[in-house]
């Protein structure tokens, strides 16, 4: 099963003098409010985004600060019969205390990552789109703030990433 892992890392405008880079208004071609991305980005000099494909239906994005991976995103189009949340249950547990949230058809937010799933039409076929965000750094440091930031980011990012992949929301 191909899984969309949304990895997210960029830098944002803060009052901190130790963040020398600007937080972008997008992640690897998907428009996202920089205020939603900023909480995941640590201090540093340079933010780098690297988009690549793990297959035609599996875009990936890596955000690095000063050469160190901080956010990883993936998006996958999977068969309609697949239950990505069930398939990735152990991985979500490893991300720390996954809890259901109201994004897409099904979503989980954990301490260090989040996943959302929704039915869609892709190239004329019923499918599902899966987005995953994994944080490689504990930023923000407070777990409750990190989880809230993940929920806000995924809520804004998910439908735009699905549309960019060519997956039309099922009605």
mmCIF file of C-alpha atoms in Angstrom:
data_model
loop_
_atom_site.group_PDB
_atom_site.id
_atom_site.type_symbol
_atom_site.label_atom_id
_atom_site.label_comp_id
_atom_site.label_asym_id
_atom_site.label_seq_id
_atom_site.Cartn_x
_atom_site.Cartn_y
_atom_site.Cartn_z
ATOM 1 C CA UNK A 1 0.000 0.000 0.000
ATOM 2 C CA UNK A 2 1.331 3.325 -0.955
ATOM 3 C CA UNK A 3 1.044 5.896 1.796
ATOM 4 C CA UNK A 4 1.083 9.649 1.472
ATOM 5 C CA UNK A 5 3.368 10.987 4.036
ATOM 6 C CA UNK A 6 3.282 14.662 4.328
ATOM 7 C CA UNK A 7 6.519 15.883 5.652
ATOM 8 C CA UNK A 8 6.562 19.483 6.521
ATOM 9 C CA UNK A 9 9.398 21.825 7.383
ATOM 10 C CA UNK A 10 9.969 25.456 6.651
ATOM 11 C CA UNK A 11 10.961 28.559 8.518
ATOM 12 C CA UNK A 12 8.780 31.442 9.528
ATOM 13 C CA UNK A 13 8.904 34.986 10.620
ATOM 14 C CA UNK A 14 9.277 35.266 14.340
ATOM 15 C CA UNK A 15 10.711 37.656 16.854
ATOM 16 C CA UNK A 16 13.650 35.297 17.258
ATOM 17 C CA UNK A 17 16.998 36.601 16.048
ATOM 18 C CA UNK A 18 18.231 33.051 15.468
ATOM 19 C CA UNK A 19 15.939 32.244 12.507
ATOM 20 C CA UNK A 20 17.642 33.803 9.503
ATOM 21 C CA UNK A 21 15.304 32.371 6.854
ATOM 22 C CA UNK A 22 11.782 33.389 5.860
ATOM 23 C CA UNK A 23 8.925 30.928 6.227
ATOM 24 C CA UNK A 24 7.418 30.287 2.783
ATOM 25 C CA UNK A 25 3.733 30.443 1.869
ATOM 26 C CA UNK A 26 3.841 26.920 0.529
ATOM 27 C CA UNK A 27 5.328 23.482 0.861
ATOM 28 C CA UNK A 28 6.683 21.813 -2.281
ATOM 29 C CA UNK A 29 4.096 23.441 -4.526
ATOM 30 C CA UNK A 30 1.141 23.343 -2.127
ATOM 31 C CA UNK A 31 0.049 26.765 -0.851
ATOM 32 C CA UNK A 32 -0.037 26.932 2.953
ATOM 33 C CA UNK A 33 -0.225 29.951 5.238
ATOM 34 C CA UNK A 34 3.281 30.523 6.585
ATOM 35 C CA UNK A 35 1.819 31.002 10.080
ATOM 36 C CA UNK A 36 0.652 27.367 10.014
ATOM 37 C CA UNK A 37 4.053 26.072 8.925
ATOM 38 C CA UNK A 38 6.214 28.257 11.134
ATOM 39 C CA UNK A 39 5.703 26.365 14.436
ATOM 40 C CA UNK A 40 7.532 23.290 13.055
ATOM 41 C CA UNK A 41 10.621 25.143 11.935
ATOM 42 C CA UNK A 42 13.559 25.480 14.296
ATOM 43 C CA UNK A 43 16.029 28.324 14.408
ATOM 44 C CA UNK A 44 18.691 28.252 11.735
ATOM 45 C CA UNK A 45 20.258 29.964 8.766
ATOM 46 C CA UNK A 46 18.787 28.229 5.701
ATOM 47 C CA UNK A 47 15.541 26.416 4.900
ATOM 48 C CA UNK A 48 15.527 23.971 1.994
ATOM 49 C CA UNK A 49 12.528 22.239 0.383
ATOM 50 C CA UNK A 50 13.049 19.116 -1.709
ATOM 51 C CA UNK A 51 10.156 17.603 -3.640
ATOM 52 C CA UNK A 52 10.448 14.176 -5.263
ATOM 53 C CA UNK A 53 8.258 11.241 -6.252
ATOM 54 C CA UNK A 54 8.273 7.785 -4.772
ATOM 55 C CA UNK A 55 6.092 6.778 -7.725
ATOM 56 C CA UNK A 56 3.514 8.459 -9.949
ATOM 57 C CA UNK A 57 0.909 8.562 -7.194
ATOM 58 C CA UNK A 58 3.325 9.212 -4.315
ATOM 59 C CA UNK A 59 4.806 12.721 -4.041
ATOM 60 C CA UNK A 60 7.167 13.419 -1.164
ATOM 61 C CA UNK A 61 8.502 16.615 0.375
ATOM 62 C CA UNK A 62 11.408 17.117 2.741
ATOM 63 C CA UNK A 63 12.000 20.343 4.636
ATOM 64 C CA UNK A 64 15.439 20.821 6.080
ATOM 65 C CA UNK A 65 16.993 23.572 8.151
ATOM 66 C CA UNK A 66 20.766 23.916 7.867
ATOM 67 C CA UNK A 67 20.901 20.519 6.154
ATOM 68 C CA UNK A 68 18.971 18.679 8.872
ATOM 69 C CA UNK A 69 15.557 17.145 8.051
ATOM 70 C CA UNK A 70 12.837 18.726 10.187
ATOM 71 C CA UNK A 71 9.551 17.924 8.383
ATOM 72 C CA UNK A 72 8.645 15.115 5.999
ATOM 73 C CA UNK A 73 5.385 15.057 4.033
ATOM 74 C CA UNK A 74 3.967 12.441 1.769
ATOM 75 C CA UNK A 75 0.785 12.052 -0.201
ATOM 76 C CA UNK A 76 -0.459 8.876 -1.759
ATOM 77 C CA UNK A 77 -3.368 7.768 -3.880
ATOM 78 C CA UNK A 78 -4.393 4.291 -2.733
ATOM 79 C CA UNK A 79 -7.072 1.755 -3.594
ATOM 80 C CA UNK A 80 -10.542 2.616 -2.284
ATOM 81 C CA UNK A 81 -10.677 -0.649 -0.300
ATOM 82 C CA UNK A 82 -7.538 0.236 1.678
ATOM 83 C CA UNK A 83 -7.856 1.575 5.224
ATOM 84 C CA UNK A 84 -4.617 3.564 5.607
ATOM 85 C CA UNK A 85 -5.306 4.412 9.253
ATOM 86 C CA UNK A 86 -5.594 0.696 10.086
ATOM 87 C CA UNK A 87 -2.607 -0.257 7.909
ATOM 88 C CA UNK A 88 -0.441 2.421 9.540
ATOM 89 C CA UNK A 89 -1.710 1.883 13.088
ATOM 90 C CA UNK A 90 1.684 0.885 14.516
ATOM 91 C CA UNK A 91 3.466 3.749 12.744
ATOM 92 C CA UNK A 92 0.922 6.203 14.158
ATOM 93 C CA UNK A 93 1.428 4.754 17.641
ATOM 94 C CA UNK A 94 5.196 5.246 17.236
ATOM 95 C CA UNK A 95 4.472 8.937 16.476
ATOM 96 C CA UNK A 96 2.945 9.153 19.955
ATOM 97 C CA UNK A 97 -0.610 8.886 21.254
ATOM 98 C CA UNK A 98 -2.643 9.215 18.048
ATOM 99 C CA UNK A 99 -6.117 10.689 18.489
ATOM 100 C CA UNK A 100 -8.968 11.134 16.003
ATOM 101 C CA UNK A 101 -9.593 14.592 14.573
ATOM 102 C CA UNK A 102 -12.171 15.880 12.102
ATOM 103 C CA UNK A 103 -10.132 16.219 8.898
ATOM 104 C CA UNK A 104 -11.056 14.424 5.676
ATOM 105 C CA UNK A 105 -12.953 11.157 6.148
ATOM 106 C CA UNK A 106 -10.612 9.969 8.886
ATOM 107 C CA UNK A 107 -7.566 11.500 10.542
ATOM 108 C CA UNK A 108 -5.215 11.079 13.477
ATOM 109 C CA UNK A 109 -2.959 13.614 15.141
ATOM 110 C CA UNK A 110 -0.100 12.295 17.238
ATOM 111 C CA UNK A 111 2.688 13.896 19.255
ATOM 112 C CA UNK A 112 5.113 13.981 16.300
ATOM 113 C CA UNK A 113 2.983 13.612 13.192
ATOM 114 C CA UNK A 114 -0.452 13.396 11.645
ATOM 115 C CA UNK A 115 -2.346 11.502 8.954
ATOM 116 C CA UNK A 116 -5.574 12.219 7.079
ATOM 117 C CA UNK A 117 -7.533 10.154 4.551
ATOM 118 C CA UNK A 118 -10.418 10.987 2.206
ATOM 119 C CA UNK A 119 -12.240 9.216 -0.609
ATOM 120 C CA UNK A 120 -11.671 10.788 -4.010
ATOM 121 C CA UNK A 121 -11.874 10.241 -7.728
ATOM 122 C CA UNK A 122 -8.485 9.823 -9.380
ATOM 123 C CA UNK A 123 -8.197 9.403 -13.150
ATOM 124 C CA UNK A 124 -11.851 8.316 -13.260
ATOM 125 C CA UNK A 125 -11.540 5.685 -10.514
ATOM 126 C CA UNK A 126 -12.645 5.617 -6.896
ATOM 127 C CA UNK A 127 -9.584 5.918 -4.693
ATOM 128 C CA UNK A 128 -8.428 7.388 -1.406
ATOM 129 C CA UNK A 129 -5.906 10.129 -0.812
ATOM 130 C CA UNK A 130 -3.637 9.798 2.219
ATOM 131 C CA UNK A 131 -1.465 12.576 3.596
ATOM 132 C CA UNK A 132 1.139 12.083 6.283
ATOM 133 C CA UNK A 133 3.201 14.682 8.124
ATOM 134 C CA UNK A 134 6.135 13.558 10.244
ATOM 135 C CA UNK A 135 8.113 15.913 12.444
ATOM 136 C CA UNK A 136 11.748 15.033 12.968
ATOM 137 C CA UNK A 137 12.291 17.643 15.699
ATOM 138 C CA UNK A 138 10.201 18.288 18.798
ATOM 139 C CA UNK A 139 9.212 21.780 17.650
ATOM 140 C CA UNK A 140 7.278 23.321 19.305
ATOM 141 C CA UNK A 141 8.783 21.877 22.466
ATOM 142 C CA UNK A 142 5.466 21.582 24.324
ATOM 143 C CA UNK A 143 3.585 18.484 23.093
ATOM 144 C CA UNK A 144 0.100 20.024 23.362
ATOM 145 C CA UNK A 145 1.204 23.012 21.261
ATOM 146 C CA UNK A 146 2.825 20.697 18.687
ATOM 147 C CA UNK A 147 -0.375 18.633 18.400
ATOM 148 C CA UNK A 148 -2.523 21.770 18.025
ATOM 149 C CA UNK A 149 -0.145 23.083 15.344
ATOM 150 C CA UNK A 150 -0.262 19.739 13.498
ATOM 151 C CA UNK A 151 -4.080 19.748 13.545
ATOM 152 C CA UNK A 152 -4.210 23.314 12.169
ATOM 153 C CA UNK A 153 -1.593 22.648 9.504
ATOM 154 C CA UNK A 154 -3.101 19.362 8.319
ATOM 155 C CA UNK A 155 -6.571 20.912 8.236
ATOM 156 C CA UNK A 156 -5.373 23.626 5.843
ATOM 157 C CA UNK A 157 -2.915 21.488 3.852
ATOM 158 C CA UNK A 158 -4.870 18.287 3.256
ATOM 159 C CA UNK A 159 -7.486 19.385 0.687
ATOM 160 C CA UNK A 160 -4.931 21.462 -1.257
ATOM 161 C CA UNK A 161 -2.460 18.558 -1.401
ATOM 162 C CA UNK A 162 -5.265 16.231 -2.529
ATOM 163 C CA UNK A 163 -6.283 18.650 -5.305
ATOM 164 C CA UNK A 164 -2.641 19.100 -6.420
ATOM 165 C CA UNK A 165 -2.352 15.325 -6.740
ATOM 166 C CA UNK A 166 -5.407 15.308 -9.035
ATOM 167 C CA UNK A 167 -7.681 13.574 -6.569
ATOM 168 C CA UNK A 168 -11.154 15.131 -6.674
ATOM 169 C CA UNK A 169 -13.057 15.107 -3.389
ATOM 170 C CA UNK A 170 -15.807 12.472 -3.462
ATOM 171 C CA UNK A 171 -19.292 13.826 -2.835
#
